[in-house]
Coordinates of C-alpha atoms and ligand atoms in Angstrom, one line a residue:
X1 CA -0.6 0.2 0.0
X2 CA 1.3 3.5 -1.1
X3 CA 1.6 6.2 1.6
X4 CA -1.5 7.8 0.5
X5 CA -3.9 4.7 -0.4
X6 CA -2.7 4.3 3.8
X7 CA -4.1 8.0 4.3
X8 CA -7.2 7.9 2.5
X9 CA -8.4 4.9 4.1
X10 CA -7.7 6.2 7.7
X11 CA -8.9 9.6 6.4
X12 CA -12.3 7.6 4.6
X13 CA -12.7 5.7 7.9
X14 CA -13.6 9.2 9.4
X15 CA -15.6 10.6 6.9
X16 CA -17.9 6.8 6.6
X17 CA -18.0 7.2 11.0
X18 CA -19.1 11.0 9.5
X19 CA -22.3 9.6 7.9
X20 CA -20.4 10.0 4.9
X21 CA -18.7 8.3 1.8
X22 CA -15.0 7.3 2.7
X23 CA -13.8 7.4 -1.2
X24 CA -14.4 11.3 0.1
X25 CA -11.1 11.1 2.5
X26 CA -8.8 10.5 -0.5
X27 CA -5.6 12.4 0.4
X28 CA -3.3 14.3 -1.4
X29 CA 0.2 15.7 -0.5
X30 CA -0.1 19.6 0.4
X31 CA -0.6 22.1 -1.6
X32 CA 1.2 24.6 0.9
X33 CA 4.0 22.8 2.3
X34 CA 4.5 25.3 4.8
X35 CA 1.6 24.7 6.6
X36 CA 0.3 20.9 6.4
X37 CA 1.9 17.6 4.8
X38 CA -1.0 16.2 3.6
X39 CA -4.9 17.4 2.6
X40 CA -7.6 16.0 2.0
X41 CA -10.7 17.9 -0.2
X42 CA -13.6 15.4 0.7
X43 CA -15.4 17.7 2.9
X44 CA -16.2 20.2 0.4
X45 CA -17.4 17.6 -2.1
X46 CA -19.9 15.9 0.7
X47 CA -21.0 19.4 1.6
X48 CA -22.2 20.4 -2.3
X49 CA -23.8 17.0 -2.4
X50 CA -25.8 17.0 1.1
X51 CA -26.2 21.0 0.8
X52 CA -24.6 21.4 4.2
X53 CA -22.2 23.8 5.4
X54 CA -18.5 22.0 4.4
X55 CA -16.7 23.7 7.6
X56 CA -18.9 21.9 9.5
X57 CA -19.0 19.0 8.2
X58 CA -14.8 18.9 7.9
X59 CA -14.8 19.3 11.8
X60 CA -17.0 16.4 12.2
X61 CA -14.9 14.6 10.5
X62 CA -11.9 15.5 12.3
X63 CA -13.6 14.6 15.1
X64 CA -13.3 10.8 14.3
X65 CA -10.0 11.4 13.2
X66 CA -8.8 12.8 16.5
X67 CA -7.8 9.3 18.1
X68 CA -5.5 8.6 15.4
X69 CA -2.1 8.2 17.2
X70 CA -0.1 8.9 13.4
X71 CA -1.4 12.6 13.7
X72 CA 0.7 15.3 15.7
X73 CA -1.6 18.0 14.2
X74 CA -5.1 18.0 12.1
X75 CA -6.6 21.3 11.0
X76 CA -9.1 22.7 9.2
X77 CA -8.6 25.6 6.6
X78 CA -9.9 28.2 4.1
X79 CA -13.7 26.7 3.7
X80 CA -12.8 23.2 4.7
X81 CA -9.7 21.8 3.7
X82 CA -8.8 19.0 6.5
X83 CA -4.8 19.5 7.1
X84 CA -2.9 17.0 8.7
X85 CA 0.7 16.5 9.8
X86 CA 2.6 13.1 10.7
X87 CA 4.3 13.3 14.4
X88 CA 7.5 12.1 14.3
X89 CA 6.9 8.7 15.4
X90 CA 5.1 7.6 12.9
X91 CA 6.9 9.2 9.6
X92 CA 10.1 7.6 11.8
X93 CA 8.6 4.5 11.7
X94 CA 7.2 4.5 8.0
X95 CA 10.9 5.5 7.2
X96 CA 12.7 3.0 9.0
X97 CA 10.4 0.3 7.1
X98 CA 11.3 2.0 4.0
X99 CA 14.7 2.2 4.6
X100 CA 15.1 -1.8 5.0
X101 CA 12.7 -2.7 2.0
X102 CA 15.0 -3.4 -1.1
X103 CA 12.5 -1.5 -3.7
X104 CA 12.5 1.9 -0.9
X105 CA 8.2 1.7 -1.2
X106 CA 7.8 1.6 -4.6
X107 CA 4.9 0.3 -5.4
X108 CA 4.0 -3.0 -6.9
X109 CA 1.5 -3.6 -9.9
X110 CA -1.1 -6.4 -8.1
X111 CA -1.9 -7.7 -11.3
X112 CA 1.3 -7.9 -13.3
X113 CA 0.6 -8.4 -17.3
X114 CA 2.9 -9.5 -20.0
X115 CA 4.2 -6.7 -22.0
X116 CA 6.1 -6.0 -25.2
X117 CA 7.6 -2.6 -25.8
X118 CA 8.1 -1.2 -29.6
X119 CA 10.6 1.7 -28.6
X120 CA 13.5 1.8 -31.3
X121 CA 12.6 1.7 -35.3
X122 CA 16.0 2.7 -36.3
X123 CA 15.7 1.9 -40.2
X124 CA 18.9 0.0 -41.7
X125 CA 21.2 2.0 -43.5
X126 CA 19.5 5.3 -43.0
X127 CA 20.6 8.1 -40.4
X128 CA 18.3 8.1 -37.2
X129 CA 16.2 11.4 -36.8
X130 CA 15.2 13.1 -33.3
X131 CA 12.1 10.5 -33.3
X132 CA 14.2 7.6 -32.7
X133 CA 16.8 9.6 -30.1
X134 CA 13.3 10.4 -27.7
X135 CA 11.9 7.0 -28.6
X136 CA 14.9 4.9 -27.4
X137 CA 15.1 7.4 -24.4
X138 CA 11.4 7.1 -23.6
X139 CA 10.6 3.6 -23.7
X140 CA 13.6 2.0 -22.3
X141 CA 13.1 4.2 -19.4
X142 CA 8.9 3.2 -19.8
X143 CA 10.3 -0.5 -19.9
X144 CA 12.4 0.0 -16.7
X145 CA 9.7 1.3 -14.9
X146 CA 7.5 -1.4 -16.1
X147 CA 9.5 -3.9 -15.4
X148 CA 10.0 -2.8 -11.4
X149 CA 6.5 -3.0 -10.9
X150 CA 6.3 -6.5 -11.4
X151 CA 5.3 -6.5 -15.2
X152 CA 6.7 -9.5 -17.5
X153 CA 8.3 -6.8 -20.3
X154 CA 10.0 -7.6 -23.6
X155 CA 11.6 -5.0 -25.4
X156 CA 11.8 -4.5 -29.2
X157 CA 13.9 -2.5 -31.5
X158 CA 11.6 -3.6 -34.4
X159 CA 14.3 -2.3 -37.0
X160 CA 13.5 -0.8 -40.4
X161 CA 14.8 -3.5 -42.2
X162 CA 11.9 -4.3 -44.9
X163 CA 11.5 -1.1 -47.1
X164 CA 12.3 0.8 -50.3
X165 CA 15.3 1.8 -49.1
X166 CA 16.5 -1.9 -49.3
X167 CA 15.8 -2.3 -52.2
X168 CA 17.6 1.4 -53.6
X169 CA 20.6 0.0 -52.2
X170 CA 21.0 -2.9 -53.8
X171 CA 20.5 -1.4 -57.2
X172 CA 22.7 0.8 -56.1
X173 CA 25.7 -1.4 -55.2
X174 CA 23.9 -3.9 -58.8
X175 CA 25.3 -0.3 -60.7
X176 CA 28.2 0.5 -59.3
X177 CA 29.7 -3.3 -59.3
X178 CA 27.6 -5.7 -61.3
X179 CA 29.9 -8.5 -61.1
X180 CA 29.2 -9.1 -58.0
X181 CA 28.1 -12.9 -57.4
X182 CA 24.9 -11.4 -55.4
X183 CA 23.5 -10.6 -59.4
X184 CA 23.8 -13.2 -61.6
X185 CA 20.2 -13.6 -62.7
X186 CA 19.6 -17.3 -61.5
X187 CA 22.7 -17.2 -58.3
X188 CA 21.3 -19.8 -56.2
X189 CA 24.3 -19.2 -53.6
X190 CA 26.3 -20.1 -51.1
X191 CA 27.6 -16.7 -51.1
X192 CA 30.4 -15.1 -49.1
X193 CA 30.1 -14.7 -45.8
X194 CA 32.1 -11.4 -46.0
X195 CA 30.0 -8.5 -46.6
X196 CA 30.7 -6.7 -49.7
X197 CA 30.8 -3.2 -48.4
X198 CA 32.0 -1.6 -45.7
X199 CA 29.8 0.3 -43.2
X200 CA 31.4 3.5 -44.6
X201 CA 30.8 2.2 -48.5
X202 CA 27.2 1.7 -46.7
X203 CA 26.6 4.7 -45.4
X204 CA 27.9 6.9 -48.3
X205 CA 25.5 4.8 -50.8
X206 CA 22.2 5.9 -49.1
X207 CA 22.2 9.2 -49.7
X208 CA 23.3 8.5 -53.0
X209 CA 20.8 6.2 -54.0
X210 CA 18.0 7.9 -52.8
X211 CA 18.6 10.7 -54.1
X212 CA 19.2 9.6 -57.6
X213 CA 16.0 7.8 -57.1
X214 CA 14.2 11.1 -56.1
X215 CA 15.2 12.9 -59.5
X216 CA 15.1 9.8 -61.5
X217 CA 11.7 8.0 -62.4
X218 CA 13.9 4.8 -64.4
X219 CA 16.6 5.0 -61.7
X220 CA 13.4 4.9 -58.8
X221 CA 12.3 1.7 -60.7
X222 CA 14.7 -0.4 -60.5
X223 CA 15.1 0.1 -56.9
X224 CA 10.9 -0.6 -56.7
X225 CA 11.8 -4.2 -58.8
X226 CA 15.0 -4.8 -56.6
X227 CA 12.2 -4.3 -53.5
X228 CA 9.7 -6.9 -55.0
X229 CA 12.4 -9.0 -56.1
X230 CA 14.4 -9.0 -52.6
X231 CA 10.5 -9.7 -50.9
X232 CA 9.7 -12.8 -53.5
X233 CA 13.4 -14.2 -52.3
X234 CA 15.4 -13.9 -54.6
X235 CA 18.3 -15.5 -53.2
X236 CA 21.4 -12.8 -54.2
X237 CA 19.4 -10.3 -53.0
X238 CA 18.5 -11.6 -49.4
X239 CA 22.1 -12.7 -48.7
X240 CA 22.8 -9.2 -49.5
X241 CA 20.2 -7.6 -47.9
X242 CA 21.2 -9.9 -44.7
X243 CA 24.8 -8.2 -44.9
X244 CA 23.6 -4.4 -45.1
X245 CA 21.4 -5.4 -41.9
X246 CA 24.1 -7.1 -40.0
X247 CA 26.8 -4.7 -41.0
X248 CA 24.1 -1.8 -39.9
X249 CA 23.2 -3.2 -36.5
X250 CA 26.3 -3.8 -35.4
X251 CA 26.6 0.2 -35.8
X252 CA 23.6 0.4 -33.9
X253 CA 24.3 -2.0 -31.0
X254 CA 27.4 -0.1 -30.0
X255 CA 25.5 3.4 -30.3
X256 CA 22.7 1.9 -28.0
X257 CA 25.1 0.0 -25.7
X258 CA 26.9 3.9 -24.9
X259 CA 23.2 5.2 -24.8
X260 CA 22.2 3.0 -22.2
X261 CA 19.4 1.5 -23.7
X262 CA 18.6 -2.0 -24.4
X263 CA 16.7 -4.5 -26.6
X264 CA 15.5 -7.9 -26.0
X265 CA 15.2 -8.2 -28.6
X266 CA 16.3 -7.3 -32.2
X267 CA 13.6 -8.3 -34.6
X268 CA 12.5 -6.2 -37.4
X269 CA 9.7 -5.7 -40.1
X270 CA 11.4 -8.4 -42.1
X271 CA 10.5 -10.8 -39.6
X272 CA 7.3 -10.8 -40.2
X273 CA 7.4 -10.8 -43.3
X274 CA 6.4 -14.6 -44.0
X275 CA 3.5 -14.9 -42.0
X276 CA 2.1 -12.4 -45.3
X277 CA 0.6 -14.8 -47.2
X278 CA -1.4 -16.1 -44.6
X279 CA -2.7 -13.3 -43.4
X280 CA -4.0 -12.4 -46.8
X281 CA -6.2 -15.1 -46.8
X282 CA -7.2 -15.2 -43.8
X283 CA -8.1 -11.7 -44.0
X284 CA -10.1 -12.3 -47.2
X285 CA -11.6 -15.1 -45.5
X286 CA -12.8 -13.4 -43.1
X287 CA -14.6 -10.3 -45.1
X288 CA -12.3 -7.6 -43.7
X289 CA -10.4 -7.5 -47.1
X290 CA -11.4 -5.7 -50.0
X291 CA -10.1 -4.8 -53.4
X292 CA -9.6 -1.8 -54.8
X293 CA -8.0 -0.4 -58.2
X294 CA -5.9 -3.7 -57.8
X295 CA -4.3 -3.4 -53.9
X296 CA -6.2 -5.0 -51.1
X297 CA -7.1 -2.4 -48.6
X298 CA -8.9 -2.1 -44.9
X299 CA -11.6 -0.3 -44.1
X300 CA -11.8 1.4 -40.9
X301 CA -13.5 4.2 -40.4
X302 CA -16.1 4.5 -37.9
X303 CA -19.5 6.6 -38.1
X304 CA -18.7 8.3 -35.1
X305 CA -14.9 9.7 -36.5
X306 CA -14.3 13.5 -36.3
X307 CA -11.6 13.5 -38.3
X308 CA -11.1 11.5 -41.9
X309 CA -9.5 7.8 -41.3
X310 CA -8.5 6.9 -44.8
X311 CA -8.4 2.7 -45.8
X312 CA -5.4 1.0 -45.2
X313 CA -3.6 -0.4 -47.9
X314 CA -3.0 -4.0 -46.9
X315 CA -1.2 -5.4 -50.5
X316 CA -0.6 -2.0 -53.2
X317 CA -1.2 -3.1 -56.8
X318 CA 1.9 -4.6 -57.2
X319 CA 1.2 -6.6 -53.8
X320 CA 3.8 -5.8 -52.2
X321 CA 3.8 -5.0 -48.6
X322 CA 4.0 -1.5 -47.0
X323 CA 4.0 0.3 -43.5
X324 CA 0.7 -0.8 -42.5
X325 CA 0.4 -4.2 -42.8
X326 CA 4.2 -4.8 -41.2
X327 CA 2.5 -3.5 -38.4
X328 CA -0.2 -5.5 -38.5
X329 CA 1.7 -8.6 -39.2
X330 CA 4.3 -7.7 -36.2
X331 CA 1.6 -8.0 -33.7
X332 CA 0.2 -11.1 -35.1
X333 CA 4.0 -12.6 -34.1
X334 CA 3.9 -11.3 -30.8
X335 CA 1.2 -12.6 -30.7
X336 CA 2.0 -16.4 -31.5
X337 CA 5.5 -16.0 -30.0
X338 CA 4.7 -13.9 -26.8
X339 CA 1.0 -13.6 -26.2
X340 CA 1.6 -10.3 -24.4
X341 CA -1.7 -8.5 -22.7
X342 CA -0.6 -5.2 -24.0
X343 CA 1.6 -3.8 -27.0
X344 CA 3.1 -0.2 -25.8
X345 CA 4.6 1.5 -29.3
X346 CA 6.9 4.9 -27.9
X347 CA 7.1 6.7 -31.9
X348 CA 6.7 9.7 -32.2
X349 CA 3.6 11.8 -33.0
X350 CA 3.6 12.3 -36.6
X351 CA 2.1 8.2 -36.7
X352 CA -0.5 8.8 -34.9
X353 CA -2.7 8.3 -37.3
X354 CA -0.5 5.2 -38.8
X355 CA -1.3 3.2 -35.3
X356 CA -5.4 4.4 -35.4
X357 CA -5.5 2.3 -38.5
X358 CA -3.6 -0.8 -37.7
X359 CA -4.8 -0.7 -33.8
X360 CA -8.4 -0.9 -35.7
X361 CA -7.6 -2.9 -38.3
X362 CA -6.4 -5.8 -35.7
X363 CA -9.5 -5.1 -33.6
X364 CA -11.6 -6.2 -36.8
X365 CA -9.8 -8.9 -37.8
X366 CA -10.1 -10.2 -34.3
X367 CA -6.2 -10.3 -33.5
X368 CA -5.5 -8.3 -30.5
X369 CA -7.9 -6.7 -28.4
X370 CA -7.8 -3.1 -29.3
X371 CA -7.6 -2.0 -25.7
X372 CA -4.3 -3.5 -25.7
X373 CA -2.8 -1.3 -28.2
X374 CA -1.6 1.8 -27.1
X375 CA 0.8 4.6 -29.0
X376 CA 2.7 6.3 -26.3
X377 CA 3.1 9.5 -28.6
X378 CA 6.0 11.9 -28.3
X379 CA 6.6 15.4 -29.0
X380 CA 9.5 16.8 -30.8
X381 CA 12.9 17.9 -30.3
X382 CA 13.5 21.6 -31.9
X383 CA 16.3 23.4 -32.6
X384 CA 16.5 26.5 -30.8
X385 CA 14.7 27.9 -34.3
X386 CA 11.6 26.2 -33.4
X387 CA 12.5 23.4 -35.7
X388 CA 13.5 19.9 -35.7
X389 CA 16.6 19.5 -34.0
X390 CA 19.4 19.0 -36.8
X391 CA 23.6 19.1 -36.7
X392 CA 25.1 22.1 -36.7
X393 CA 25.9 20.9 -40.2
X394 CA 22.4 20.8 -41.1
X395 CA 21.9 16.5 -41.9
X396 CA 20.0 15.0 -39.4
X397 CA 21.9 13.5 -36.8
X398 CA 23.5 10.4 -35.9
X399 CA 23.7 8.4 -32.7
X400 CA 27.1 8.7 -32.5
X401 CA 27.4 11.9 -33.2
X402 CA 24.6 12.8 -30.5
X403 CA 26.8 11.1 -28.0
X404 CA 30.3 12.5 -29.1
X405 CA 29.0 16.2 -28.6
X406 CA 27.1 15.8 -25.6
X407 CA 30.1 14.1 -23.6
X408 CA 32.6 16.9 -25.4
X409 CA 30.4 19.9 -23.9
X410 CA 30.0 17.5 -20.4
X411 CA 34.0 17.5 -20.5
X412 CA 33.8 21.3 -20.5
X413 CA 31.5 21.8 -18.6
X414 CA 33.1 19.9 -16.0
X415 CA 36.6 21.3 -16.3
X416 CA 35.0 25.1 -15.5
X417 CA 33.2 24.0 -12.7
X418 CA 36.5 22.2 -11.1
X419 CA 35.0 18.6 -10.9
X420 CA 36.6 15.1 -12.5
X421 CA 39.9 17.0 -11.2
X422 CA 43.0 14.3 -10.1
X423 CA 40.9 11.9 -12.5
X424 CA 42.9 9.4 -14.7
X425 CA 42.2 10.4 -18.3
X426 CA 40.1 7.2 -18.7
X427 CA 37.7 8.1 -15.4
X428 CA 37.8 11.3 -16.7
X429 CA 36.5 9.6 -20.3
X430 CA 34.0 7.9 -18.8
X431 CA 32.4 10.5 -16.3
X432 CA 32.1 13.2 -18.8
X433 CA 29.9 10.2 -21.5
X434 CA 27.8 9.4 -18.1
X435 CA 27.4 13.1 -17.6
X436 CA 26.7 14.1 -20.6
X437 CA 24.4 11.5 -21.7
X438 CA 22.6 11.5 -18.2
X439 CA 21.8 15.5 -18.7
X440 CA 20.4 15.0 -22.6
X441 CA 18.3 11.9 -21.5
X442 CA 17.1 13.6 -18.0
X443 CA 16.3 16.8 -20.2
X444 CA 14.4 14.5 -22.4
X445 CA 12.3 12.8 -19.6
X446 CA 11.5 15.6 -17.4
X447 CA 9.8 17.3 -20.0
X448 CA 6.0 16.4 -20.1
X449 CA 6.3 13.5 -23.1
X450 CA 3.4 14.6 -25.5
X451 CA 5.2 17.3 -25.9
X452 CA 8.0 19.4 -27.6
X453 CA 10.8 21.1 -26.1
X454 CA 14.2 22.6 -27.1
X455 CA 17.9 21.4 -27.1
X456 CA 19.9 23.4 -25.0
X457 CA 22.9 21.5 -24.1
X458 CA 24.1 23.9 -21.7
X459 CA 20.6 24.1 -19.7
X460 CA 20.7 20.5 -20.1
X461 CA 24.2 20.4 -18.4
X462 CA 24.1 22.8 -15.7
X463 CA 24.7 21.7 -12.2
X464 CA 22.6 23.1 -10.5
X465 CA 18.3 23.2 -11.1
X466 CA 16.3 20.5 -12.4
X467 CA 18.9 18.6 -14.4
X468 CA 20.5 14.8 -15.0
X469 CA 24.2 16.4 -14.1
X470 CA 22.8 18.3 -10.5
X471 CA 20.8 14.4 -9.9
X472 CA 24.1 12.7 -10.0
X473 CA 26.3 15.0 -8.2
X474 CA 23.4 14.3 -5.2
X475 CA 24.1 11.0 -5.3
X476 CA 28.1 10.7 -5.4
X477 CA 27.6 13.3 -2.5
X478 CA 25.5 10.6 -0.8
X479 CA 28.9 8.4 -1.8
X480 CA 30.8 10.5 -0.4
X481 CA 29.3 10.8 2.6
X482 CA 28.8 7.0 3.6
X483 CA 32.4 6.5 2.4
X484 CA 33.7 9.3 4.9
X485 CA 31.5 7.5 7.6
X486 CA 32.6 4.2 7.2
X487 CA 36.8 5.1 7.1
X488 CA 36.5 7.0 10.1
X489 CA 35.0 4.7 11.7
X490 CA 32.2 6.6 13.4
X491 CA 29.2 4.1 13.1
X492 CA 26.6 2.6 10.7
X493 CA 23.1 3.6 9.3
X494 CA 21.3 3.2 12.2
X495 CA 17.5 3.7 13.0
X496 CA 15.9 6.7 11.9
X497 CA 14.7 9.3 13.9
X498 CA 13.4 12.6 12.4
X499 CA 14.2 15.8 14.3
X500 CA 14.6 18.3 12.4
X501 CA 12.4 19.9 9.5
X502 CA 15.0 19.4 6.9
X503 CA 14.7 15.7 8.3
X504 CA 11.1 15.4 8.2
X505 CA 10.8 17.3 4.3
X506 CA 13.6 14.4 3.2
X507 CA 11.4 11.9 5.0
X508 CA 8.4 13.0 3.2
X509 CA 10.4 13.1 -0.5
X510 CA 11.1 9.6 0.5
X511 CA 7.8 8.4 1.0
X512 CA 6.3 9.8 -1.8
X513 CA 8.1 7.1 -4.3
X514 CA 5.3 4.4 -4.1
X515 CA 3.1 7.0 -5.4
X516 CA 4.9 8.2 -7.9
X517 CA 6.0 5.0 -8.8
X518 CA 2.2 4.1 -9.2
X519 CA 1.3 7.6 -11.4
X520 CA 4.5 7.1 -13.7
X521 CA 3.6 3.5 -14.1
X522 CA -0.4 4.5 -14.7
X523 CA -0.1 7.8 -16.7
X524 CA 3.3 6.2 -18.7
X525 CA 5.0 9.3 -18.1
X526 CA 8.1 9.2 -16.7
X527 CA 8.2 13.0 -15.8
X528 CA 6.6 12.4 -12.7
X529 CA 9.7 10.4 -11.6
X530 CA 11.9 12.9 -12.7
X531 CA 9.8 15.4 -10.4
X532 CA 10.1 13.3 -7.7
X533 CA 14.1 12.8 -7.9
X534 CA 14.3 16.6 -8.4
X535 CA 12.7 16.8 -5.1
X536 CA 14.4 14.1 -3.3
X537 CA 17.6 15.8 -4.5
X538 CA 16.6 19.3 -2.9
X539 CA 15.5 17.7 0.0
X540 CA 18.8 16.4 0.0
X541 CA 21.0 18.9 -0.5
X542 CA 18.6 20.7 2.1
X543 CA 18.9 18.3 4.9
X544 CA 23.1 18.1 3.8
X545 CA 23.7 22.0 4.4
X546 CA 21.7 21.9 7.5
X547 CA 22.3 19.1 9.8
X548 CA 26.2 17.4 10.8
X549 CA 25.9 14.2 9.9
X550 CA 29.4 12.5 9.9
X551 CA 30.9 15.1 12.6
X552 CA 27.5 14.9 15.0
X553 CA 28.6 14.2 18.4
X554 CA 25.9 12.6 19.8
X555 CA 25.8 8.9 18.6
X556 CA 22.0 8.3 17.9
X557 CA 21.5 11.1 15.8
X558 CA 24.5 10.6 13.8
X559 CA 23.6 7.1 12.9
X560 CA 20.0 8.3 12.2
X561 CA 21.2 10.8 10.0
X562 CA 23.6 8.6 8.3
X563 CA 20.6 5.9 8.5
X564 CA 18.8 8.8 6.4
X565 CA 21.7 9.0 4.1
X566 CA 21.9 5.7 3.1
X567 CA 18.2 5.5 2.5
X568 CA 18.4 8.5 0.0
X569 CA 21.4 6.9 -1.9
X570 CA 19.8 3.6 -1.9
X571 CA 16.3 5.3 -3.7
X572 CA 18.1 7.8 -5.8
X573 CA 20.2 4.8 -7.3
X574 CA 17.0 2.7 -8.0
X575 CA 15.7 6.0 -9.6
X576 CA 18.4 6.7 -12.1
X577 CA 18.3 3.3 -12.9
X578 CA 14.7 3.2 -13.8
X579 CA 15.2 6.5 -15.7
X580 CA 18.1 5.1 -17.7
X581 CA 21.0 7.5 -15.9
X582 CA 24.3 5.9 -15.1
X583 CA 26.0 7.5 -11.8
X584 CA 29.7 8.2 -11.9
X585 CA 31.3 7.2 -8.2
X586 CA 32.6 10.4 -8.1
X587 CA 32.8 13.6 -10.3
Ligands
LIG601 N1 10.6 2.7 -38.8 C1 9.7 3.8 -38.7 C2 10.5 5.0 -39.0 O1 11.6 5.4 -38.4 C3 9.6 3.6 -36.9 C4 8.9 2.1 -36.5 C5 8.2 2.5 -35.3 N2 7.3 0.9 -34.6 C6 6.7 0.3 -35.4 N3 6.1 -1.0 -34.8 N4 5.9 0.9 -37.0 O2 9.7 6.0 -38.8

């Protein structure tokens, strides 16, 4: 049970003793932390319903709360808000429970679900765009939060490995090196194990091919034919395709790794392709497919639609599959291989229509319960000009450049602030990467998922304020306090008893974790957890400034404070992990 659940239950009992609906006893953190710790606004709603005076009703409820030993102070404010303050004993005992809990009081889902999160979507051989960056950062954090809450979660990168770009690349290479064994018309293989080109070649070939296809219809036709032959299974093309995918994936793995993003599955669009013939027959049989101008379509519009909802083209007039069909087949594939209760798609807002169409189609076909499919869309990371972020050269970004850029700037900022002094070069590199990546990820996550935000590396890298580096710094400081205590032999963390306001505030911040996790999970919004992390780090820094810890002479007080530090360290480490941030040991 979370803290707010516990309090709401206690206050709910008083409401029912007063002859009122117990659900009105819902308690939330106080709007004015200077006046109270928690508040309940239920008397106002009750008074409205009963046409009574809210203050009088609140007084009746408070009459029944008076016996509750956990409250130090119960007051009625304004028109009938019930304000509550814990006794120090009540606060301390809850904190000691939290300190012993290796989940730091985190909420757990009582009905764990099986969940797939689709949050990568990089395209083979094509550069990433900002949408891919946000998907990885937000998806990774949601995956960890869901897992922590008790769900069984599988994260899938879902590579874009089956589109027209593959045909563009194959035809490009065929023009450049027609003598390669992959291109002989009747080549059956086996083909060489080693790829015929390097990753650099591949990255250079894609923009060339794509530009040529745009300007020359005959060239585009070659690409389309190559795509079709690839999808139809031409062995030489398949072999080349496998080379392209593995070259690209090797580079992506390294980049995602440096970003602290780990996928359980490295499946791609191509993995769903073998299901297409079977699904085509099945959808025809169910009467879901409709022939239209030589294509096979699925109508997904509903009578009550407020906006236009075009049909899905399942197979185009050449019989080729597109993005919709691939996503439908992937859902069937996931259903068969993992049987999830839910599939979450962390993909940018521009694809909202796409997912709405896909979800409706699988609902109509009866392949998956539509309610279990969620598009967790997100806004755009913009440059200072308000347009989607681009590199200085004007191109779309590459993950590698991005990681290098934030690392470089972090290194400068650390030096300017006198951090990372006396570290070996290797250590300093590691700290710079961790701080840079944390700055970027925290900035992204702390921004409400559905809003756009502006990329401003200097702001993200500030050591004061709601930033990744501020959190890392707090965790480093916790560690150094505990190390100093251990090294000077002043005793270990002991039972916690709060005595000062700064201790109470820190205690309340720590105890808010359970409710925060639940909110974050239920709304699928990591910025709630970021807000909590900042509150905790701030409360810790005020506590650290106001209270003696290692050099406190009273043994019980010192050990209690060390207990608070240890509890903070444990929860902060947990939160950093849930956000996907890596903390350096020193900085
Ligand atoms: N590859 C796609 C793109 O670059 C994103 C894929 C998102 N996931 C999905 N299941 N459609 O836009």
